[in-house]
Amino acid sequence: MDPKRIAFEERGSGRPLVLLHGLGDRRQSWTAVVDRLAADYRVVCVDLPGFGATPAPAPDEPYDVYSLTDDIHAFCELHGLDRPHLAGNSLGGSIALELGVRGLAASVTVFSPAGFSDDVAKLGMRAVGGLSRLATRVPMPVKERLADTAPARALARTALRGDPRSPTAKATRFSVRGLRKGSPFIRMVSRIAEYEFTARPIGCPVTIAWGDRDRTLLPSSAAHAHRRVPNARMVSLIGSGHIPMADDPVTAAEHIRWTCRAADLGSPGAAARNAAGRARRTESGT
């Protein structure tokens, strides 16, 4: 799609850091993390095509992980984001890893990325896709009322949050706006269920983090991720669910910062800056 149509917002200055949300989410899911990163980076939060304020591709256009990877690449080129740091959650994590494979990222930090589920988990995801398609037949007002019932809200908190009883999880609910025929969510959910990240080299620092209470993409998927991305730094996020940016934004931000710094310290520019700093300290006798 035309990268000019991709909605985004940015804060801060410095080396660019692009944040990519998950399926059915939007750029605001990163708000609490942005506050902790904007002092050091030019943080760019993107609405992926079909979500938030970005329109979806036409029904006859490609729409999957690979086409979204192309879209984000074009977006970065349009805005002069040359090999940015990337961080992503779920679907956004898969896109970040694919961009890393293409050599288009300075570093990659992902939280519960799609593409590493075993056969049993894939069956569950296919079942979710089937139920979602059935839900398109239910009138929207009925779906809205059902989503606001106590059992539905409890299920949403359990599925998406690490601690369903926490005060911050209280407002969590399933969005049913995407449950309509031909919607971006319906188009994408079946493709996510079949998508598999294949083992390929990623030539930059990578952190793969998984919430130990993720009930959407199970933590056991981390073992598959470690085998397919052997150079990745693997992290278990204690107490977090599928969206760690909501459960523990401080820890999520620190893991992003760690990976960015690992890349920046290893870059030629960083090496030159460090050498100059050592020279200045020697001259001053410190």
Tab-separated table of N, CA and C in Angstrom, residues 25-155:
chain	number	residue	atom	x	y	z
A	25	ASP	N	-4.733	-4.532	17.403
A	25	ASP	CA	-4.369	-3.453	18.319
A	25	ASP	C	-4.102	-2.180	17.527
A	26	ARG	N	-3.492	-1.193	18.156
A	26	ARG	CA	-3.145	0.065	17.495
A	26	ARG	C	-1.948	0.679	18.203
A	27	ARG	N	-1.446	1.771	17.648
A	27	ARG	CA	-0.177	2.329	18.129
A	27	ARG	C	-0.232	2.766	19.590
A	28	GLN	N	-1.419	3.103	20.103
A	28	GLN	CA	-1.542	3.569	21.489
A	28	GLN	C	-1.178	2.485	22.502
A	29	SER	N	-1.065	1.239	22.067
A	29	SER	CA	-0.679	0.171	23.002
A	29	SER	C	0.727	0.383	23.556
A	30	TRP	N	1.524	1.249	22.907
A	30	TRP	CA	2.900	1.498	23.332
A	30	TRP	C	3.039	2.751	24.194
A	31	THR	N	1.956	3.434	24.498
A	31	THR	CA	2.039	4.748	25.144
A	31	THR	C	2.917	4.749	26.389
A	32	ALA	N	2.715	3.799	27.288
A	32	ALA	CA	3.471	3.787	28.543
A	32	ALA	C	4.946	3.501	28.319
A	33	VAL	N	5.275	2.806	27.232
A	33	VAL	CA	6.671	2.512	26.910
A	33	VAL	C	7.342	3.726	26.277
A	34	VAL	N	6.609	4.421	25.405
A	34	VAL	CA	7.159	5.597	24.724
A	34	VAL	C	7.661	6.611	25.741
A	35	ASP	N	6.901	6.817	26.801
A	35	ASP	CA	7.290	7.791	27.827
A	35	ASP	C	8.674	7.490	28.402
A	36	ARG	N	9.080	6.229	28.378
A	36	ARG	CA	10.347	5.822	28.974
A	36	ARG	C	11.488	5.738	27.963
A	37	LEU	N	11.193	5.961	26.680
A	37	LEU	CA	12.212	5.823	25.645
A	37	LEU	C	12.485	7.110	24.873
A	38	ALA	N	11.538	8.050	24.919
A	38	ALA	CA	11.630	9.234	24.070
A	38	ALA	C	12.784	10.160	24.445
A	39	ALA	N	13.321	10.027	25.654
A	39	ALA	CA	14.452	10.874	26.037
A	39	ALA	C	15.719	10.492	25.290
A	40	ASP	N	15.785	9.260	24.787
A	40	ASP	CA	17.012	8.769	24.149
A	40	ASP	C	16.860	8.450	22.672
A	41	TYR	N	15.621	8.281	22.200
A	41	TYR	CA	15.406	7.854	20.826
A	41	TYR	C	14.285	8.656	20.161
A	42	ARG	N	14.342	8.678	18.848
A	42	ARG	CA	13.219	9.190	18.062
A	42	ARG	C	12.238	8.033	17.919
A	43	VAL	N	11.239	8.009	18.764
A	43	VAL	CA	10.322	6.871	18.841
A	43	VAL	C	9.144	7.085	17.899
A	44	VAL	N	8.952	6.141	16.996
A	44	VAL	CA	7.894	6.227	15.987
A	44	VAL	C	6.933	5.062	16.208
A	45	CYS	N	5.686	5.376	16.557
A	45	CYS	CA	4.645	4.359	16.754
A	45	CYS	C	3.745	4.324	15.517
A	46	VAL	N	3.580	3.158	14.958
A	46	VAL	CA	2.878	2.994	13.684
A	46	VAL	C	1.555	2.257	13.891
A	47	ASP	N	0.521	2.690	13.162
A	47	ASP	CA	-0.701	1.893	13.029
A	47	ASP	C	-0.518	0.996	11.812
A	48	LEU	N	-0.444	-0.309	12.026
A	48	LEU	CA	-0.280	-1.223	10.901
A	48	LEU	C	-1.481	-1.148	9.966
A	49	PRO	N	-1.290	-1.405	8.674
A	49	PRO	CA	-2.402	-1.357	7.719
A	49	PRO	C	-3.591	-2.196	8.183
A	50	GLY	N	-4.749	-1.535	8.210
A	50	GLY	CA	-5.982	-2.195	8.626
A	50	GLY	C	-6.362	-1.953	10.066
A	51	PHE	N	-5.483	-1.270	10.828
A	51	PHE	CA	-5.740	-1.064	12.249
A	51	PHE	C	-5.490	0.389	12.636
A	52	GLY	N	-6.129	0.808	13.737
A	52	GLY	CA	-6.003	2.198	14.139
A	52	GLY	C	-6.508	3.115	13.040
A	53	ALA	N	-5.698	4.103	12.672
A	53	ALA	CA	-6.098	5.084	11.661
A	53	ALA	C	-5.546	4.779	10.266
A	54	THR	N	-4.936	3.613	10.083
A	54	THR	CA	-4.396	3.244	8.779
A	54	THR	C	-5.373	2.339	8.042
A	55	PRO	N	-5.750	2.693	6.818
A	55	PRO	CA	-6.692	1.838	6.078
A	55	PRO	C	-6.064	0.503	5.701
A	56	ALA	N	-6.925	-0.468	5.451
A	56	ALA	CA	-6.459	-1.792	5.037
A	56	ALA	C	-6.210	-1.813	3.530
A	57	PRO	N	-5.375	-2.722	3.069
A	57	PRO	CA	-5.238	-2.907	1.625
A	57	PRO	C	-6.574	-3.329	1.018
A	58	ALA	N	-6.728	-3.093	-0.260
A	58	ALA	CA	-7.952	-3.503	-0.960
A	58	ALA	C	-8.109	-5.020	-0.889
A	59	PRO	N	-9.344	-5.518	-1.006
A	59	PRO	CA	-9.574	-6.969	-0.893
A	59	PRO	C	-8.762	-7.813	-1.863
A	60	ASP	N	-8.390	-7.253	-3.020
A	60	ASP	CA	-7.635	-8.022	-4.004
A	60	ASP	C	-6.123	-7.838	-3.857
A	61	GLU	N	-5.683	-7.106	-2.834
A	61	GLU	CA	-4.260	-6.884	-2.615
A	61	GLU	C	-3.718	-7.854	-1.573
A	62	PRO	N	-2.419	-8.167	-1.627
A	62	PRO	CA	-1.824	-9.065	-0.620
A	62	PRO	C	-1.987	-8.482	0.785
A	63	TYR	N	-2.222	-9.369	1.746
A	63	TYR	CA	-2.397	-8.923	3.133
A	63	TYR	C	-1.989	-10.055	4.055
A	64	ASP	N	-0.720	-10.053	4.430
A	64	ASP	CA	-0.185	-11.068	5.327
A	64	ASP	C	1.076	-10.506	5.982
A	65	VAL	N	1.787	-11.337	6.706
A	65	VAL	CA	2.990	-10.863	7.408
A	65	VAL	C	3.999	-10.288	6.418
A	66	TYR	N	4.142	-10.939	5.273
A	66	TYR	CA	5.158	-10.511	4.309
A	66	TYR	C	4.783	-9.192	3.634
A	67	SER	N	3.513	-9.031	3.309
A	67	SER	CA	3.105	-7.757	2.697
A	67	SER	C	3.202	-6.614	3.706
A	68	LEU	N	2.890	-6.891	4.982
A	68	LEU	CA	3.033	-5.860	6.008
A	68	LEU	C	4.512	-5.508	6.225
A	69	THR	N	5.372	-6.507	6.099
A	69	THR	CA	6.809	-6.237	6.190
A	69	THR	C	7.236	-5.299	5.069
A	70	ASP	N	6.735	-5.548	3.855
A	70	ASP	CA	7.016	-4.645	2.730
A	70	ASP	C	6.505	-3.237	3.026
A	71	ASP	N	5.302	-3.156	3.610
A	71	ASP	CA	4.695	-1.847	3.898
A	71	ASP	C	5.528	-1.056	4.896
A	72	ILE	N	5.988	-1.716	5.955
A	72	ILE	CA	6.780	-1.005	6.971
A	72	ILE	C	8.146	-0.615	6.407
A	73	HIS	N	8.715	-1.454	5.561
A	73	HIS	CA	9.965	-1.089	4.889
A	73	HIS	C	9.765	0.179	4.063
A	74	ALA	N	8.682	0.225	3.280
A	74	ALA	CA	8.403	1.410	2.451
A	74	ALA	C	8.158	2.637	3.325
A	75	PHE	N	7.473	2.442	4.446
A	75	PHE	CA	7.228	3.539	5.383
A	75	PHE	C	8.545	4.102	5.911
A	76	CYS	N	9.449	3.232	6.295
A	76	CYS	CA	10.738	3.680	6.826
A	76	CYS	C	11.536	4.431	5.762
A	77	GLU	N	11.500	3.937	4.546
A	77	GLU	CA	12.207	4.630	3.468
A	77	GLU	C	11.610	6.013	3.225
A	78	LEU	N	10.285	6.108	3.223
A	78	LEU	CA	9.613	7.382	2.990
A	78	LEU	C	10.018	8.425	4.015
A	79	HIS	N	10.144	8.010	5.271
A	79	HIS	CA	10.415	8.958	6.357
A	79	HIS	C	11.895	9.016	6.744
A	80	GLY	N	12.746	8.454	5.920
A	80	GLY	CA	14.177	8.546	6.174
A	80	GLY	C	14.643	7.790	7.398
A	81	LEU	N	13.960	6.697	7.743
A	81	LEU	CA	14.327	5.891	8.907
A	81	LEU	C	15.250	4.775	8.439
A	82	ASP	N	16.527	5.091	8.325
A	82	ASP	CA	17.498	4.147	7.790
A	82	ASP	C	17.926	3.152	8.866
A	83	ARG	N	17.653	1.887	8.638
A	83	ARG	CA	17.971	0.808	9.589
A	83	ARG	C	17.631	1.214	11.027
A	84	PRO	N	16.360	1.434	11.296
A	84	PRO	CA	15.973	1.819	12.663
A	84	PRO	C	16.052	0.642	13.615
A	85	HIS	N	16.087	0.942	14.899
A	85	HIS	CA	15.796	-0.075	15.895
A	85	HIS	C	14.321	-0.428	15.751
A	86	LEU	N	13.986	-1.684	15.983
A	86	LEU	CA	12.607	-2.138	15.855
A	86	LEU	C	12.186	-2.880	17.117
A	87	ALA	N	10.947	-2.651	17.530
A	87	ALA	CA	10.352	-3.441	18.604
A	87	ALA	C	8.925	-3.775	18.197
A	88	GLY	N	8.487	-4.994	18.496
A	88	GLY	CA	7.151	-5.395	18.091
A	88	GLY	C	6.544	-6.393	19.048
A	89	ASN	N	5.237	-6.410	19.063
A	89	ASN	CA	4.463	-7.334	19.893
A	89	ASN	C	3.602	-8.208	18.998
A	90	SER	N	3.651	-9.533	19.193
A	90	SER	CA	2.780	-10.468	18.492
A	90	SER	C	2.974	-10.345	16.970
A	91	LEU	N	1.950	-9.932	16.224
A	91	LEU	CA	2.090	-9.712	14.781
A	91	LEU	C	3.215	-8.724	14.493
A	92	GLY	N	3.271	-7.633	15.253
A	92	GLY	CA	4.333	-6.652	15.062
A	92	GLY	C	5.709	-7.231	15.305
A	93	GLY	N	5.805	-8.203	16.217
A	93	GLY	CA	7.073	-8.867	16.458
A	93	GLY	C	7.534	-9.675	15.261
A	94	SER	N	6.587	-10.339	14.598
A	94	SER	CA	6.930	-11.107	13.400
A	94	SER	C	7.448	-10.192	12.300
A	95	ILE	N	6.802	-9.043	12.134
A	95	ILE	CA	7.237	-8.086	11.118
A	95	ILE	C	8.642	-7.583	11.427
A	96	ALA	N	8.899	-7.279	12.695
A	96	ALA	CA	10.225	-6.807	13.091
A	96	ALA	C	11.292	-7.859	12.798
A	97	LEU	N	11.003	-9.123	13.080
A	97	LEU	CA	11.967	-10.185	12.801
A	97	LEU	C	12.198	-10.341	11.298
A	98	GLU	N	11.133	-10.250	10.517
A	98	GLU	CA	11.286	-10.357	9.061
A	98	GLU	C	12.129	-9.210	8.515
A	99	LEU	N	11.951	-8.016	9.049
A	99	LEU	CA	12.784	-6.891	8.634
A	99	LEU	C	14.232	-7.116	9.061
A	100	GLY	N	14.429	-7.728	10.228
A	100	GLY	CA	15.774	-8.065	10.664
A	100	GLY	C	16.449	-9.047	9.722
A	101	VAL	N	15.699	-10.039	9.244
A	101	VAL	CA	16.233	-11.004	8.282
A	101	VAL	C	16.698	-10.290	7.015
A	102	ARG	N	15.970	-9.268	6.606
A	102	ARG	CA	16.313	-8.529	5.388
A	102	ARG	C	17.468	-7.554	5.591
A	103	GLY	N	17.989	-7.464	6.801
A	103	GLY	CA	19.089	-6.552	7.068
A	103	GLY	C	18.664	-5.104	7.176
A	104	LEU	N	17.403	-4.869	7.523
A	104	LEU	CA	16.845	-3.520	7.537
A	104	LEU	C	16.662	-2.972	8.948
A	105	ALA	N	17.239	-3.639	9.949
A	105	ALA	CA	17.075	-3.200	11.340
A	105	ALA	C	18.432	-3.077	12.011
A	106	ALA	N	18.565	-2.073	12.869
A	106	ALA	CA	19.768	-1.946	13.693
A	106	ALA	C	19.715	-2.922	14.856
A	107	SER	N	18.516	-3.137	15.394
A	107	SER	CA	18.294	-4.134	16.441
A	107	SER	C	16.824	-4.511	16.411
A	108	VAL	N	16.510	-5.653	17.007
A	108	VAL	CA	15.132	-6.146	17.034
A	108	VAL	C	14.811	-6.629	18.446
A	109	THR	N	13.746	-6.086	19.026
A	109	THR	CA	13.236	-6.549	20.317
A	109	THR	C	11.783	-6.944	20.124
A	110	VAL	N	11.438	-8.175	20.436
A	110	VAL	CA	10.072	-8.632	20.193
A	110	VAL	C	9.493	-9.274	21.439
A	111	PHE	N	8.192	-9.073	21.607
A	111	PHE	CA	7.448	-9.615	22.732
A	111	PHE	C	6.387	-10.573	22.196
A	112	SER	N	6.505	-11.852	22.549
A	112	SER	CA	5.560	-12.880	22.106
A	112	SER	C	5.273	-12.801	20.610
A	113	PRO	N	6.307	-12.920	19.763
A	113	PRO	CA	6.068	-12.817	18.320
A	113	PRO	C	5.296	-14.017	17.783
A	114	ALA	N	4.453	-13.779	16.794
A	114	ALA	CA	3.755	-14.868	16.117
A	114	ALA	C	4.734	-15.616	15.224
A	115	GLY	N	4.392	-16.868	14.915
A	115	GLY	CA	5.207	-17.636	13.986
A	115	GLY	C	6.018	-18.744	14.608
A	116	PHE	N	5.834	-18.987	15.917
A	116	PHE	CA	6.632	-20.006	16.604
A	116	PHE	C	5.769	-21.030	17.340
A	117	SER	N	4.496	-21.080	17.045
A	117	SER	CA	3.590	-21.981	17.755
A	117	SER	C	3.760	-23.419	17.284
A	118	ASP	N	3.538	-24.370	18.197
A	118	ASP	CA	3.573	-25.775	17.804
A	118	ASP	C	2.227	-26.168	17.199
A	119	ASP	N	2.097	-27.423	16.805
A	119	ASP	CA	0.894	-27.857	16.087
A	119	ASP	C	-0.370	-27.702	16.930
A	120	VAL	N	-0.249	-28.008	18.226
A	120	VAL	CA	-1.433	-27.890	19.096
A	120	VAL	C	-1.875	-26.430	19.200
A	121	ALA	N	-0.910	-25.536	19.378
A	121	ALA	CA	-1.252	-24.115	19.476
A	121	ALA	C	-1.831	-23.597	18.170
A	122	LYS	N	-1.323	-24.109	17.046
A	122	LYS	CA	-1.864	-23.688	15.756
A	122	LYS	C	-3.321	-24.106	15.613
A	123	LEU	N	-3.644	-25.292	16.124
A	123	LEU	CA	-5.046	-25.727	16.102
A	123	LEU	C	-5.924	-24.755	16.879
A	124	GLY	N	-5.415	-24.302	18.032
A	124	GLY	CA	-6.161	-23.337	18.822
A	124	GLY	C	-6.356	-22.026	18.084
A	125	MET	N	-5.328	-21.583	17.378
A	125	MET	CA	-5.431	-20.337	16.626
A	125	MET	C	-6.413	-20.475	15.462
A	126	ARG	N	-6.402	-21.646	14.824
A	126	ARG	CA	-7.375	-21.879	13.748
A	126	ARG	C	-8.788	-21.868	14.303
A	127	ALA	N	-8.948	-22.424	15.513
A	127	ALA	CA	-10.271	-22.419	16.137
A	127	ALA	C	-10.733	-20.992	16.416
A	128	VAL	N	-9.795	-20.140	16.880
A	128	VAL	CA	-10.135	-18.732	17.108
A	128	VAL	C	-10.570	-18.077	15.800
A	129	GLY	N	-9.855	-18.399	14.719
A	129	GLY	CA	-10.232	-17.853	13.420
A	129	GLY	C	-11.625	-18.297	13.000
A	130	GLY	N	-11.927	-19.580	13.227
A	130	GLY	CA	-13.253	-20.086	12.876
A	130	GLY	C	-14.353	-19.435	13.689
A	131	LEU	N	-14.115	-19.281	14.996
A	131	LEU	CA	-15.103	-18.625	15.851
A	131	LEU	C	-15.283	-17.155	15.462
A	132	SER	N	-14.189	-16.519	15.073
A	132	SER	CA	-14.274	-15.117	14.660
A	132	SER	C	-15.124	-14.970	13.409
A	133	ARG	N	-14.957	-15.900	12.479
A	133	ARG	CA	-15.771	-15.837	11.259
A	133	ARG	C	-17.248	-16.086	11.573
A	134	LEU	N	-17.518	-16.996	12.504
A	134	LEU	CA	-18.914	-17.218	12.911
A	134	LEU	C	-19.494	-15.963	13.555
A	135	ALA	N	-18.663	-15.257	14.311
A	135	ALA	CA	-19.131	-14.050	14.999
A	135	ALA	C	-19.511	-12.935	14.041
A	136	THR	N	-19.013	-13.002	12.809
A	136	THR	CA	-19.381	-11.962	11.838
A	136	THR	C	-20.869	-12.013	11.497
A	137	ARG	N	-21.520	-13.143	11.768
A	137	ARG	CA	-22.943	-13.292	11.454
A	137	ARG	C	-23.849	-12.704	12.537
A	138	VAL	N	-23.238	-12.382	13.681
A	138	VAL	CA	-24.022	-11.829	14.795
A	138	VAL	C	-24.120	-10.316	14.637
A	139	PRO	N	-25.309	-9.738	14.788
A	139	PRO	CA	-25.444	-8.277	14.656
A	139	PRO	C	-24.506	-7.540	15.608
A	140	MET	N	-23.936	-6.430	15.150
A	140	MET	CA	-22.954	-5.699	15.942
A	140	MET	C	-23.497	-5.257	17.297
A	141	PRO	N	-24.716	-4.733	17.408
A	141	PRO	CA	-25.211	-4.336	18.743
A	141	PRO	C	-25.235	-5.495	19.738
A	142	VAL	N	-25.532	-6.689	19.235
A	142	VAL	CA	-25.543	-7.859	20.103
A	142	VAL	C	-24.128	-8.182	20.568
A	143	LYS	N	-23.171	-8.121	19.638
A	143	LYS	CA	-21.785	-8.391	20.001
A	143	LYS	C	-21.267	-7.374	21.013
A	144	GLU	N	-21.635	-6.116	20.848
A	144	GLU	CA	-21.195	-5.082	21.785
A	144	GLU	C	-21.730	-5.365	23.189
A	145	ARG	N	-22.990	-5.754	23.275
A	145	ARG	CA	-23.576	-6.047	24.599
A	145	ARG	C	-22.898	-7.258	25.224
A	146	LEU	N	-22.639	-8.290	24.412
A	146	LEU	CA	-21.980	-9.488	24.936
A	146	LEU	C	-20.569	-9.176	25.434
A	147	ALA	N	-19.840	-8.334	24.691
A	147	ALA	CA	-18.467	-8.002	25.078
A	147	ALA	C	-18.404	-7.259	26.397
A	148	ASP	N	-19.505	-6.592	26.762
A	148	ASP	CA	-19.541	-5.826	28.005
A	148	ASP	C	-20.056	-6.621	29.199
A	149	THR	N	-20.406	-7.888	28.982
A	149	THR	CA	-20.863	-8.698	30.106
A	149	THR	C	-19.678	-9.090	30.989
A	150	ALA	N	-19.961	-9.383	32.248
A	150	ALA	CA	-18.903	-9.736	33.194
A	150	ALA	C	-18.099	-10.961	32.753
A	151	PRO	N	-18.737	-12.045	32.262
A	151	PRO	CA	-17.943	-13.210	31.819
A	151	PRO	C	-17.019	-12.877	30.651
A	152	ALA	N	-17.511	-12.077	29.697
A	152	ALA	CA	-16.682	-11.736	28.535
A	152	ALA	C	-15.501	-10.871	28.947
A	153	ARG	N	-15.723	-9.931	29.847
A	153	ARG	CA	-14.620	-9.093	30.319
A	153	ARG	C	-13.599	-9.918	31.104
A	154	ALA	N	-14.080	-10.863	31.905
A	154	ALA	CA	-13.170	-11.730	32.659
A	154	ALA	C	-12.325	-12.577	31.708
A	155	LEU	N	-12.956	-13.074	30.642
A	155	LEU	CA	-12.228	-13.869	29.659
A	155	LEU	C	-11.169	-13.018	28.962
